[in-house]
mmCIF file of C-alpha atoms and ligand atoms in Angstrom:
data_model
loop_
_atom_site.group_PDB
_atom_site.id
_atom_site.type_symbol
_atom_site.label_atom_id
_atom_site.label_comp_id
_atom_site.label_asym_id
_atom_site.label_seq_id
_atom_site.Cartn_x
_atom_site.Cartn_y
_atom_site.Cartn_z
ATOM 1 C CA MET L 1 20.736 -29.974 -89.353
ATOM 2 C CA LYS L 2 18.471 -26.991 -89.738
ATOM 3 C CA LEU L 3 14.751 -27.205 -89.077
ATOM 4 C CA THR L 4 12.767 -25.836 -92.021
ATOM 5 C CA GLY L 5 9.029 -25.257 -92.333
ATOM 6 C CA LYS L 6 6.689 -23.133 -90.218
ATOM 7 C CA LYS L 7 8.821 -20.411 -88.569
ATOM 8 C CA GLU L 8 6.552 -19.960 -85.545
ATOM 9 C CA LEU L 9 6.466 -23.689 -84.821
ATOM 10 C CA ILE L 10 10.231 -24.056 -85.320
ATOM 11 C CA ASN L 11 10.884 -21.220 -82.858
ATOM 12 C CA LEU L 12 8.657 -22.933 -80.311
ATOM 13 C CA ILE L 13 10.518 -26.234 -80.775
ATOM 14 C CA LEU L 14 13.947 -24.570 -80.534
ATOM 15 C CA GLY L 15 12.796 -22.668 -77.446
ATOM 16 C CA GLU L 16 11.659 -25.908 -75.799
ATOM 17 C CA ILE L 17 14.963 -27.628 -76.642
ATOM 18 C CA GLU L 18 16.877 -24.725 -75.107
ATOM 19 C CA LYS L 19 14.687 -24.545 -72.011
ATOM 20 C CA ARG L 20 14.931 -28.277 -71.276
ATOM 21 C CA GLY L 21 18.366 -29.059 -72.635
ATOM 22 C CA GLY L 22 16.861 -31.346 -75.291
ATOM 23 C CA ILE L 23 13.595 -33.033 -76.224
ATOM 24 C CA SER L 24 12.941 -36.583 -77.356
ATOM 25 C CA PHE L 25 12.151 -37.277 -81.008
ATOM 26 C CA LYS L 26 8.654 -38.237 -79.859
ATOM 27 C CA GLU L 27 8.150 -34.778 -78.367
ATOM 28 C CA PHE L 28 9.427 -33.221 -81.590
ATOM 29 C CA MET L 29 6.943 -35.312 -83.591
ATOM 30 C CA ASP L 30 4.150 -34.290 -81.237
ATOM 31 C CA PHE L 31 4.975 -30.613 -81.853
ATOM 32 C CA ALA L 32 5.265 -31.131 -85.612
ATOM 33 C CA LEU L 33 1.936 -32.959 -85.943
ATOM 34 C CA TYR L 34 -0.262 -31.784 -83.091
ATOM 35 C CA TYR L 35 0.891 -28.465 -81.596
ATOM 36 C CA PRO L 36 -2.337 -26.439 -81.242
ATOM 37 C CA SER L 37 -3.208 -24.611 -84.489
ATOM 38 C CA LEU L 38 0.372 -24.910 -85.858
ATOM 39 C CA GLY L 39 0.953 -28.678 -86.082
ATOM 40 C CA TYR L 40 0.379 -30.586 -89.313
ATOM 41 C CA TYR L 41 -2.927 -32.131 -88.180
ATOM 42 C CA THR L 42 -4.140 -29.218 -86.075
ATOM 43 C CA SER L 43 -3.676 -26.447 -88.666
ATOM 44 C CA ASP L 44 -5.952 -25.353 -91.506
ATOM 45 C CA LYS L 45 -4.397 -27.172 -94.426
ATOM 46 C CA GLU L 46 -5.778 -29.828 -96.751
ATOM 47 C CA LYS L 47 -4.026 -33.068 -95.819
ATOM 48 C CA ILE L 48 -5.973 -36.021 -97.193
ATOM 49 C CA GLY L 49 -6.979 -36.319 -100.879
ATOM 50 C CA GLY L 50 -5.865 -34.959 -104.265
ATOM 51 C CA TYR L 51 -5.012 -31.474 -102.977
ATOM 52 C CA GLY L 52 -3.419 -32.841 -99.803
ATOM 53 C CA ASP L 53 -0.406 -35.030 -99.142
ATOM 54 C CA PHE L 54 -1.765 -38.581 -99.197
ATOM 55 C CA PHE L 55 -4.841 -40.649 -100.026
ATOM 56 C CA THR L 56 -6.639 -42.940 -97.615
ATOM 57 C CA SER L 57 -8.836 -45.832 -98.783
ATOM 58 C CA SER L 58 -12.045 -43.898 -98.136
ATOM 59 C CA GLU L 59 -10.755 -41.061 -100.303
ATOM 60 C CA LEU L 60 -10.362 -43.476 -103.229
ATOM 61 C CA ASP L 61 -13.863 -44.907 -103.331
ATOM 62 C CA PRO L 62 -16.981 -45.307 -101.136
ATOM 63 C CA VAL L 63 -16.796 -49.097 -101.551
ATOM 64 C CA PHE L 64 -14.263 -49.317 -98.696
ATOM 65 C CA GLY L 65 -16.812 -47.832 -96.270
ATOM 66 C CA GLN L 66 -19.676 -49.794 -97.834
ATOM 67 C CA LEU L 67 -17.932 -53.134 -97.274
ATOM 68 C CA LEU L 68 -17.002 -52.189 -93.710
ATOM 69 C CA ALA L 69 -20.671 -51.315 -93.170
ATOM 70 C CA LYS L 70 -21.611 -54.775 -94.450
ATOM 71 C CA GLN L 71 -19.230 -56.372 -91.937
ATOM 72 C CA PHE L 72 -20.537 -54.169 -89.107
ATOM 73 C CA ASN L 73 -24.133 -55.026 -90.000
ATOM 74 C CA GLU L 74 -23.283 -58.721 -89.790
ATOM 75 C CA ILE L 75 -21.956 -58.074 -86.276
ATOM 76 C CA TYR L 76 -25.164 -56.255 -85.371
ATOM 77 C CA GLU L 77 -27.319 -59.092 -86.735
ATOM 78 C CA LYS L 78 -25.312 -61.873 -85.073
ATOM 79 C CA TYR L 79 -24.361 -60.359 -81.739
ATOM 80 C CA PHE L 80 -26.504 -57.279 -81.045
ATOM 81 C CA LYS L 81 -29.850 -57.850 -82.803
ATOM 82 C CA ASP L 82 -32.547 -55.445 -81.513
ATOM 83 C CA LYS L 83 -30.148 -53.951 -78.955
ATOM 84 C CA LYS L 84 -28.671 -50.458 -78.902
ATOM 85 C CA ILE L 85 -25.173 -50.508 -80.353
ATOM 86 C CA SER L 86 -22.382 -47.922 -80.553
ATOM 87 C CA LEU L 87 -20.149 -47.512 -83.571
ATOM 88 C CA VAL L 88 -17.082 -45.473 -82.665
ATOM 89 C CA GLU L 89 -14.465 -44.171 -85.077
ATOM 90 C CA VAL L 90 -11.243 -42.976 -83.451
ATOM 91 C CA GLY L 91 -9.184 -40.563 -85.573
ATOM 92 C CA SER L 92 -12.014 -40.016 -88.036
ATOM 93 C CA GLY L 93 -10.174 -37.333 -90.043
ATOM 94 C CA LYS L 94 -12.347 -35.429 -92.515
ATOM 95 C CA GLY L 95 -15.198 -37.842 -91.800
ATOM 96 C CA LEU L 96 -15.337 -39.344 -95.263
ATOM 97 C CA LEU L 97 -15.109 -42.948 -94.115
ATOM 98 C CA ALA L 98 -17.741 -42.296 -91.438
ATOM 99 C CA TYR L 99 -19.959 -40.746 -94.122
ATOM 100 C CA ASP L 100 -19.634 -43.772 -96.437
ATOM 101 C CA ILE L 101 -20.328 -46.203 -93.599
ATOM 102 C CA LEU L 102 -23.306 -44.273 -92.183
ATOM 103 C CA ASN L 103 -24.772 -43.653 -95.618
ATOM 104 C CA GLU L 104 -24.596 -47.348 -96.436
ATOM 105 C CA ILE L 105 -26.108 -48.399 -93.108
ATOM 106 C CA LYS L 106 -28.905 -45.832 -93.388
ATOM 107 C CA ASN L 107 -29.791 -46.903 -96.953
ATOM 108 C CA ASN L 108 -29.346 -50.669 -96.741
ATOM 109 C CA TYR L 109 -29.499 -51.778 -93.111
ATOM 110 C CA PRO L 110 -32.393 -49.770 -91.564
ATOM 111 C CA ASP L 111 -32.775 -52.010 -88.510
ATOM 112 C CA PHE L 112 -29.097 -51.576 -87.644
ATOM 113 C CA TYR L 113 -29.365 -47.814 -88.284
ATOM 114 C CA LYS L 114 -32.351 -47.541 -85.957
ATOM 115 C CA ASN L 115 -30.365 -49.005 -83.054
ATOM 116 C CA LEU L 116 -27.092 -47.279 -83.848
ATOM 117 C CA GLN L 117 -25.314 -44.452 -82.065
ATOM 118 C CA PHE L 118 -22.319 -43.211 -84.039
ATOM 119 C CA VAL L 119 -19.475 -41.602 -82.092
ATOM 120 C CA SER L 120 -16.629 -39.684 -83.679
ATOM 121 C CA ILE L 121 -13.392 -39.027 -81.823
ATOM 122 C CA GLU L 122 -11.011 -36.667 -83.575
ATOM 123 C CA LYS L 123 -8.458 -34.268 -82.207
ATOM 124 C CA SER L 124 -7.843 -32.041 -85.238
ATOM 125 C CA PRO L 125 -10.085 -28.927 -85.182
ATOM 126 C CA TYR L 126 -9.572 -28.614 -88.949
ATOM 127 C CA HIS L 127 -10.895 -32.127 -89.541
ATOM 128 C CA LEU L 128 -13.735 -31.603 -87.074
ATOM 129 C CA LYS L 129 -15.009 -28.634 -89.094
ATOM 130 C CA SER L 130 -15.178 -30.813 -92.207
ATOM 131 C CA GLN L 131 -16.973 -33.588 -90.287
ATOM 132 C CA GLU L 132 -19.628 -31.336 -88.833
ATOM 133 C CA GLU L 133 -20.660 -30.365 -92.352
ATOM 134 C CA LEU L 134 -20.356 -33.819 -93.907
ATOM 135 C CA LEU L 135 -22.060 -35.804 -91.149
ATOM 136 C CA LYS L 136 -24.867 -33.414 -90.246
ATOM 137 C CA GLY L 137 -27.571 -35.689 -91.708
ATOM 138 C CA PHE L 138 -26.695 -38.534 -89.328
ATOM 139 C CA ASN L 139 -27.059 -39.298 -85.649
ATOM 140 C CA VAL L 140 -23.506 -38.465 -84.500
ATOM 141 C CA LYS L 141 -21.973 -37.614 -81.127
ATOM 142 C CA TRP L 142 -18.568 -35.969 -81.062
ATOM 143 C CA TYR L 143 -16.165 -36.552 -78.196
ATOM 144 C CA ASP L 144 -12.658 -35.261 -77.569
ATOM 145 C CA THR L 145 -11.345 -38.529 -76.184
ATOM 146 C CA LEU L 146 -12.467 -42.075 -75.666
ATOM 147 C CA GLU L 147 -12.654 -41.426 -71.932
ATOM 148 C CA ASP L 148 -15.831 -39.401 -72.492
ATOM 149 C CA VAL L 149 -17.722 -42.343 -74.057
ATOM 150 C CA GLU L 150 -20.120 -44.098 -71.654
ATOM 151 C CA ASP L 151 -21.373 -47.723 -71.713
ATOM 152 C CA LEU L 152 -19.553 -48.781 -74.797
ATOM 153 C CA GLU L 153 -21.043 -51.881 -76.402
ATOM 154 C CA GLY L 154 -20.560 -52.383 -80.110
ATOM 155 C CA ILE L 155 -17.709 -51.637 -82.503
ATOM 156 C CA VAL L 156 -14.661 -49.385 -82.270
ATOM 157 C CA TYR L 157 -12.751 -48.897 -85.521
ATOM 158 C CA SER L 158 -9.935 -46.788 -86.933
ATOM 159 C CA ASN L 159 -8.316 -46.332 -90.306
ATOM 160 C CA GLU L 160 -4.777 -44.962 -90.441
ATOM 161 C CA LEU L 161 -4.896 -43.682 -86.881
ATOM 162 C CA PHE L 162 -2.081 -45.597 -85.210
ATOM 163 C CA ASP L 163 0.474 -44.749 -87.913
ATOM 164 C CA ALA L 164 -0.092 -41.040 -87.227
ATOM 165 C CA LEU L 165 0.809 -41.144 -83.520
ATOM 166 C CA PRO L 166 4.087 -39.646 -82.251
ATOM 167 C CA VAL L 167 6.732 -42.338 -81.651
ATOM 168 C CA HIS L 168 9.942 -42.689 -79.673
ATOM 169 C CA LEU L 169 12.983 -43.318 -81.870
ATOM 170 C CA ILE L 170 15.456 -45.834 -80.491
ATOM 171 C CA LYS L 171 18.822 -47.184 -81.598
ATOM 172 C CA LYS L 172 20.786 -50.238 -80.494
ATOM 173 C CA LEU L 173 24.512 -49.670 -80.088
ATOM 174 C CA ASN L 174 27.012 -52.009 -78.366
ATOM 175 C CA SER L 175 24.042 -54.122 -77.228
ATOM 176 C CA ARG L 176 22.444 -51.169 -75.393
ATOM 177 C CA ILE L 177 19.199 -49.408 -76.265
ATOM 178 C CA TYR L 178 19.297 -45.630 -76.611
ATOM 179 C CA GLU L 179 16.614 -43.080 -77.357
ATOM 180 C CA ILE L 180 17.146 -40.299 -79.892
ATOM 181 C CA TYR L 181 16.903 -36.787 -78.456
ATOM 182 C CA LEU L 182 17.233 -33.440 -80.190
ATOM 183 C CA THR L 183 19.581 -30.832 -78.800
ATOM 184 C CA LYS L 184 20.671 -27.487 -80.205
ATOM 185 C CA LYS L 185 23.996 -26.137 -81.432
ATOM 186 C CA GLU L 186 23.673 -22.497 -82.437
ATOM 187 C CA ASP L 187 20.696 -22.489 -84.821
ATOM 188 C CA GLU L 188 20.961 -26.138 -85.772
ATOM 189 C CA ILE L 189 19.608 -29.254 -84.136
ATOM 190 C CA VAL L 190 21.748 -32.257 -83.329
ATOM 191 C CA GLU L 191 20.573 -35.804 -82.623
ATOM 192 C CA GLU L 192 21.867 -37.176 -79.345
ATOM 193 C CA LEU L 193 21.623 -40.694 -77.944
ATOM 194 C CA ARG L 194 20.431 -40.999 -74.355
ATOM 195 C CA PRO L 195 19.804 -44.230 -72.407
ATOM 196 C CA ALA L 196 16.292 -45.514 -73.137
ATOM 197 C CA THR L 197 13.639 -44.978 -70.459
ATOM 198 C CA LYS L 198 12.194 -47.798 -68.364
ATOM 199 C CA ASP L 199 8.916 -47.617 -70.355
ATOM 200 C CA ILE L 200 10.761 -48.343 -73.586
ATOM 201 C CA LEU L 201 12.862 -51.135 -72.068
ATOM 202 C CA ASP L 202 9.735 -52.680 -70.507
ATOM 203 C CA TYR L 203 7.982 -52.591 -73.894
ATOM 204 C CA LEU L 204 10.880 -54.420 -75.568
ATOM 205 C CA LYS L 205 11.065 -56.956 -72.742
ATOM 206 C CA GLU L 206 7.335 -57.640 -72.564
ATOM 207 C CA LEU L 207 7.073 -58.110 -76.302
ATOM 208 C CA LYS L 208 10.334 -60.139 -76.398
ATOM 209 C CA ILE L 209 11.778 -57.833 -79.053
ATOM 210 C CA ASP L 210 15.534 -58.026 -79.618
ATOM 211 C CA ILE L 211 16.391 -55.581 -82.406
ATOM 212 C CA PRO L 212 19.569 -56.101 -84.449
ATOM 213 C CA GLU L 213 22.741 -54.202 -83.492
ATOM 214 C CA GLY L 214 22.836 -50.784 -85.199
ATOM 215 C CA MET L 215 19.099 -50.671 -85.938
ATOM 216 C CA THR L 216 17.112 -47.455 -85.512
ATOM 217 C CA THR L 217 13.395 -48.027 -85.070
ATOM 218 C CA GLU L 218 10.223 -46.614 -83.561
ATOM 219 C CA ILE L 219 8.403 -47.414 -80.329
ATOM 220 C CA ASN L 220 4.774 -46.324 -80.263
ATOM 221 C CA LEU L 221 3.799 -46.072 -76.601
ATOM 222 C CA ILE L 222 0.750 -43.905 -77.365
ATOM 223 C CA ALA L 223 -0.580 -46.793 -79.457
ATOM 224 C CA THR L 224 -0.220 -49.304 -76.624
ATOM 225 C CA ASP L 225 -1.867 -46.878 -74.229
ATOM 226 C CA LEU L 226 -4.735 -46.211 -76.663
ATOM 227 C CA ILE L 227 -5.491 -49.873 -77.376
ATOM 228 C CA GLY L 228 -5.463 -50.424 -73.594
ATOM 229 C CA LYS L 229 -8.005 -47.639 -73.126
ATOM 230 C CA ILE L 230 -10.201 -49.052 -75.899
ATOM 231 C CA GLY L 231 -10.084 -52.460 -74.182
ATOM 232 C CA GLN L 232 -11.063 -50.942 -70.839
ATOM 233 C CA LYS L 233 -13.908 -48.880 -72.291
ATOM 234 C CA LEU L 234 -15.441 -51.604 -74.432
ATOM 235 C CA LYS L 235 -17.810 -53.812 -72.426
ATOM 236 C CA ARG L 236 -18.735 -56.113 -75.312
ATOM 237 C CA GLY L 237 -18.020 -56.075 -79.007
ATOM 238 C CA PHE L 238 -15.255 -55.720 -81.577
ATOM 239 C CA VAL L 239 -12.264 -53.528 -82.391
ATOM 240 C CA PHE L 240 -11.182 -53.094 -86.027
ATOM 241 C CA THR L 241 -7.795 -51.517 -86.740
ATOM 242 C CA VAL L 242 -6.932 -50.863 -90.390
ATOM 243 C CA ASP L 243 -3.431 -49.544 -90.967
ATOM 244 C CA TYR L 244 -0.036 -50.332 -92.466
ATOM 245 C CA GLY L 245 2.422 -52.313 -90.413
ATOM 246 C CA TYR L 246 3.591 -55.755 -89.399
ATOM 247 C CA PRO L 247 3.883 -58.113 -86.445
ATOM 248 C CA SER L 248 7.172 -57.824 -84.460
ATOM 249 C CA LYS L 249 8.649 -60.832 -86.276
ATOM 250 C CA GLU L 250 8.612 -58.941 -89.576
ATOM 251 C CA LEU L 251 9.009 -55.355 -88.378
ATOM 252 C CA TYR L 252 12.487 -55.790 -86.896
ATOM 253 C CA LYS L 253 14.032 -57.851 -89.714
ATOM 254 C CA PRO L 254 17.592 -56.701 -90.535
ATOM 255 C CA TYR L 255 16.483 -55.188 -93.847
ATOM 256 C CA ARG L 256 14.639 -52.454 -91.926
ATOM 257 C CA MET L 257 17.768 -51.105 -90.191
ATOM 258 C CA ARG L 258 16.514 -47.508 -90.484
ATOM 259 C CA GLY L 259 13.040 -48.327 -89.194
ATOM 260 C CA THR L 260 9.880 -47.278 -90.991
ATOM 261 C CA LEU L 261 9.530 -43.567 -90.254
ATOM 262 C CA LEU L 262 8.433 -41.637 -93.367
ATOM 263 C CA CYS L 263 7.117 -38.185 -94.224
ATOM 264 C CA TYR L 264 4.389 -37.472 -96.765
ATOM 265 C CA TYR L 265 4.301 -34.159 -98.593
ATOM 266 C CA LYS L 266 2.197 -33.439 -101.684
ATOM 267 C CA HIS L 267 1.954 -37.139 -102.612
ATOM 268 C CA THR L 268 5.688 -37.791 -102.391
ATOM 269 C CA TYR L 269 7.484 -39.410 -99.494
ATOM 270 C CA ASN L 270 10.817 -38.570 -97.906
ATOM 271 C CA GLU L 271 12.899 -39.266 -94.801
ATOM 272 C CA ASN L 272 13.634 -35.610 -94.006
ATOM 273 C CA TYR L 273 11.727 -35.359 -90.722
ATOM 274 C CA TYR L 274 13.367 -32.042 -89.895
ATOM 275 C CA GLU L 275 12.192 -30.326 -93.072
ATOM 276 C CA ASN L 276 8.757 -28.836 -93.770
ATOM 277 C CA VAL L 277 8.020 -28.974 -90.051
ATOM 278 C CA GLY L 278 4.264 -28.556 -89.552
ATOM 279 C CA LEU L 279 3.650 -28.862 -93.295
ATOM 280 C CA GLN L 280 4.203 -32.574 -93.857
ATOM 281 C CA ASP L 281 2.888 -35.755 -92.309
ATOM 282 C CA ILE L 282 5.239 -38.009 -90.343
ATOM 283 C CA THR L 283 4.215 -41.641 -89.954
ATOM 284 C CA SER L 284 5.527 -45.026 -88.916
ATOM 285 C CA HIS L 285 4.412 -48.605 -89.453
ATOM 286 C CA VAL L 286 2.235 -50.081 -86.739
ATOM 287 C CA ASN L 287 3.491 -52.957 -84.610
ATOM 288 C CA PHE L 288 0.377 -55.149 -84.628
ATOM 289 C CA SER L 289 1.883 -57.626 -82.121
ATOM 290 C CA ALA L 290 1.998 -54.744 -79.627
ATOM 291 C CA LEU L 291 -1.687 -53.916 -80.222
ATOM 292 C CA VAL L 292 -2.590 -57.574 -79.642
ATOM 293 C CA TYR L 293 -0.408 -57.882 -76.505
ATOM 294 C CA TYR L 294 -1.521 -54.653 -74.822
ATOM 295 C CA GLY L 295 -5.101 -55.189 -75.990
ATOM 296 C CA LYS L 296 -5.083 -58.582 -74.237
ATOM 297 C CA LYS L 297 -3.929 -56.942 -71.025
ATOM 298 C CA SER L 298 -7.113 -54.878 -71.048
ATOM 299 C CA GLY L 299 -9.476 -57.698 -71.976
ATOM 300 C CA LEU L 300 -9.408 -57.672 -75.770
ATOM 301 C CA GLU L 301 -9.076 -61.096 -77.298
ATOM 302 C CA PHE L 302 -7.367 -61.673 -80.616
ATOM 303 C CA THR L 303 -9.882 -62.498 -83.344
ATOM 304 C CA SER L 304 -7.706 -62.455 -86.454
ATOM 305 C CA PHE L 305 -5.132 -60.559 -88.484
ATOM 306 C CA THR L 306 -5.475 -60.258 -92.228
ATOM 307 C CA ASP L 307 -4.767 -57.806 -95.026
ATOM 308 C CA GLN L 308 -7.039 -55.340 -96.775
ATOM 309 C CA ALA L 309 -7.143 -57.353 -100.010
ATOM 310 C CA HIS L 310 -8.381 -60.571 -98.374
ATOM 311 C CA PHE L 311 -10.732 -58.683 -96.083
ATOM 312 C CA LEU L 312 -12.415 -56.688 -98.865
ATOM 313 C CA ILE L 313 -12.604 -59.592 -101.296
ATOM 314 C CA ASN L 314 -14.187 -61.788 -98.611
ATOM 315 C CA LEU L 315 -16.811 -59.082 -98.194
ATOM 316 C CA GLY L 316 -17.661 -58.961 -101.897
ATOM 317 C CA LEU L 317 -15.300 -56.510 -103.597
ATOM 318 C CA GLY L 318 -14.786 -59.031 -106.412
ATOM 319 C CA ASP L 319 -18.497 -58.887 -107.295
ATOM 320 C CA VAL L 320 -18.431 -55.077 -107.446
ATOM 321 C CA MET L 321 -15.382 -55.230 -109.718
ATOM 322 C CA MET L 322 -16.956 -57.862 -111.948
ATOM 323 C CA GLU L 323 -20.018 -55.668 -112.466
ATOM 324 C CA LEU L 324 -17.834 -52.741 -113.502
ATOM 325 C CA GLN L 325 -15.845 -54.975 -115.847
ATOM 326 C CA GLU L 326 -19.075 -56.165 -117.465
ATOM 327 C CA LYS L 327 -20.364 -52.607 -117.911
ATOM 328 C CA GLY L 328 -17.168 -51.828 -119.783
ATOM 329 C CA ASP L 329 -17.769 -48.063 -120.271
ATOM 330 C CA TYR L 330 -15.019 -45.527 -119.616
ATOM 331 C CA LYS L 331 -16.341 -44.410 -116.215
ATOM 332 C CA SER L 332 -16.693 -47.985 -114.962
ATOM 333 C CA TYR L 333 -13.204 -48.781 -116.218
ATOM 334 C CA GLU L 334 -11.759 -45.793 -114.337
ATOM 335 C CA ARG L 335 -13.531 -46.827 -111.157
ATOM 336 C CA LEU L 336 -12.341 -50.404 -111.611
ATOM 337 C CA ASN L 337 -8.759 -49.118 -111.698
ATOM 338 C CA ARG L 338 -9.287 -47.215 -108.455
ATOM 339 C CA LEU L 339 -10.721 -50.314 -106.804
ATOM 340 C CA LYS L 340 -7.698 -52.327 -107.927
ATOM 341 C CA THR L 341 -5.508 -49.970 -105.849
ATOM 342 C CA LEU L 342 -7.401 -51.113 -102.761
ATOM 343 C CA ILE L 343 -6.390 -54.742 -103.278
ATOM 344 C CA LEU L 344 -3.201 -54.872 -105.369
ATOM 345 C CA PRO L 345 -0.206 -56.131 -103.364
ATOM 346 C CA LYS L 346 1.901 -53.150 -104.485
ATOM 347 C CA GLY L 347 -1.021 -50.819 -103.816
ATOM 348 C CA MET L 348 -2.926 -50.907 -100.558
ATOM 349 C CA GLY L 349 -3.923 -54.582 -100.668
ATOM 350 C CA GLU L 350 -1.030 -56.158 -98.771
ATOM 351 C CA LYS L 351 0.498 -53.082 -97.208
ATOM 352 C CA PHE L 352 -2.679 -52.366 -95.253
ATOM 353 C CA LYS L 353 -3.634 -54.860 -92.605
ATOM 354 C CA VAL L 354 -6.822 -55.442 -90.667
ATOM 355 C CA LEU L 355 -6.539 -56.448 -87.023
ATOM 356 C CA ILE L 356 -9.744 -57.587 -85.341
ATOM 357 C CA GLN L 357 -10.086 -58.008 -81.581
ATOM 358 C CA HIS L 358 -13.149 -58.847 -79.522
ATOM 359 C CA LYS L 359 -14.421 -58.788 -75.956
ATOM 360 C CA ASN L 360 -17.152 -60.895 -74.346
ATOM 361 C CA VAL L 361 -18.194 -62.447 -77.653
ATOM 362 C CA GLU L 362 -18.228 -66.249 -77.918
ATOM 363 C CA ASN L 363 -16.541 -67.797 -80.979
ATOM 364 C CA PRO L 364 -16.741 -64.776 -83.269
ATOM 365 C CA ASP L 365 -17.336 -65.666 -86.884
ATOM 366 C CA LEU L 366 -16.971 -62.862 -89.420
ATOM 367 C CA SER L 367 -17.366 -62.943 -93.208
ATOM 368 C CA GLY L 368 -14.372 -60.651 -93.735
ATOM 369 C CA LEU L 369 -12.147 -63.388 -92.319
ATOM 370 C CA ARG L 370 -13.430 -66.300 -94.421
ATOM 371 C CA ILE L 371 -10.192 -66.721 -96.392
ATOM 372 C CA LEU L 372 -6.945 -65.560 -94.766
ATOM 373 C CA PRO L 373 -3.558 -64.764 -96.354
ATOM 374 C CA PRO L 374 -0.740 -67.368 -96.137
ATOM 375 C CA GLN L 375 0.511 -67.423 -92.557
ATOM 376 C CA ASN L 376 4.137 -66.300 -93.016
ATOM 377 C CA ASP L 377 6.103 -63.854 -90.771
ATOM 378 C CA ARG L 378 4.165 -60.935 -92.207
ATOM 379 C CA TYR L 379 0.991 -62.254 -90.612
ATOM 380 C CA LYS L 380 2.105 -64.285 -87.565
ATOM 381 C CA ILE L 381 1.203 -62.200 -84.517
HETATM 382 C C1 LIG S 1 -4.141 -40.181 -91.194
HETATM 383 S S1 LIG S 1 -5.561 -39.468 -90.515
HETATM 384 C C2 LIG S 1 -6.784 -40.684 -90.931
HETATM 385 C C3 LIG S 1 -8.153 -40.134 -91.095
HETATM 386 C C4 LIG S 1 -9.295 -41.069 -91.433
HETATM 387 N N1 LIG S 1 -9.412 -42.158 -90.503
HETATM 388 C C5 LIG S 1 -9.266 -41.574 -92.853
HETATM 389 O O1 LIG S 1 -9.299 -42.776 -93.066
HETATM 390 O O2 LIG S 1 -9.243 -40.759 -93.774
HETATM 391 C C6 LIG S 1 -5.315 -39.663 -88.779
HETATM 392 C C7 LIG S 1 -6.293 -38.862 -87.940
HETATM 393 O O3 LIG S 1 -6.197 -39.245 -86.569
HETATM 394 C C8 LIG S 1 -6.331 -38.092 -85.750
HETATM 395 N N2 LIG S 1 -5.798 -38.398 -84.409
HETATM 396 C C9 LIG S 1 -4.522 -38.592 -84.044
HETATM 397 N N3 LIG S 1 -4.425 -38.901 -82.741
HETATM 398 C C10 LIG S 1 -5.692 -38.940 -82.258
HETATM 399 C C11 LIG S 1 -6.260 -39.236 -80.979
HETATM 400 N N4 LIG S 1 -5.489 -39.553 -79.937
HETATM 401 N N5 LIG S 1 -7.597 -39.163 -80.846
HETATM 402 C C12 LIG S 1 -8.376 -38.848 -81.910
HETATM 403 N N6 LIG S 1 -7.888 -38.558 -83.147
HETATM 404 C C13 LIG S 1 -6.571 -38.617 -83.319
HETATM 405 C C14 LIG S 1 -5.581 -37.026 -86.536
HETATM 406 O O4 LIG S 1 -5.922 -35.728 -86.132
HETATM 407 C C15 LIG S 1 -6.018 -37.348 -87.971
HETATM 408 O O5 LIG S 1 -7.188 -36.670 -88.327
#
């Protein structure tokens, strides 16, 4: 296979493979997405939105951020009233979701706004530039990593962060687990199976995952590390993770023999990870059971696991849609169609899940969780 895409980045990757006699797929993905100024997320290229490669919920309509703000305000009123509270977004991208949330809180929940410190953690310099402009009217602190945040009490949230983290690729053959490495033959790269590391085997053992023979799938150790760090940093409050993925029970079903790794390029998806290197997004589904398990190890308790459709409808999306339906003009109708994408099962409604965890909060009771989806394997953590 030949790597195609950004020449400079490809030469760096090939050089690294040569120097070290091979790199893991995870290291390749890290280069492709995050190599300073050349990786997909670190370079100056529109990624999210109409002129980019994919849409996120906040790009579709402000209502996503407005309803999250409503849920966060409820948390402030019930558990933090009149106290200083932090609201932290990890992987805040262009800052659009943060803008919608902060705008809504500032306009409709002034008491919450008065006590709020917003913190944005984002590692893409390109996205940071956009945020600085967009969020300049709000009280925002920017940090490079979560480690820099002090005395964290409040809410940590992310939208489509965990799916964008570099993953190890593994394969089960003759009952043994191997990791996929990339080596070089002349100018081409070759995938090679090497025995899986202890970290990967421990992950599978701890989570009691036994993947089917022949399956290739992803292991996201950065995700487990990150949720652990969030748990350690948070003294009291909630963690909201919105992303696509499943619990282990569903993720490793035999009909996902090739795993869930996908690339996004100009609003189309493909499985050609070695093409358009540095120019396309590479993502994988999140294992929510892993976030719950490793969160628990660092003090985060499981609150609930639902999908975006149930979560947003519980928070009042139906009323917003009804109003648009009643207006009946062209603009309202167009907006109504966009909002449907947020909740339709084939759109983002069932694909996107919402995991909520909490720490040092007694019997949490949140409006977004009032009605939950049917508890089949897609939802059983
Ligand atoms: C798919 S984008 C989602 C952006 C945004 N949350 C939204 O909803 O539009 C993922 C973002 O996470 C950022 N990111 C990835 N790893 C990160 C980390 N360890 N810390 C902070 N940001 C990270 C990427 O640079 C990228 O901007």
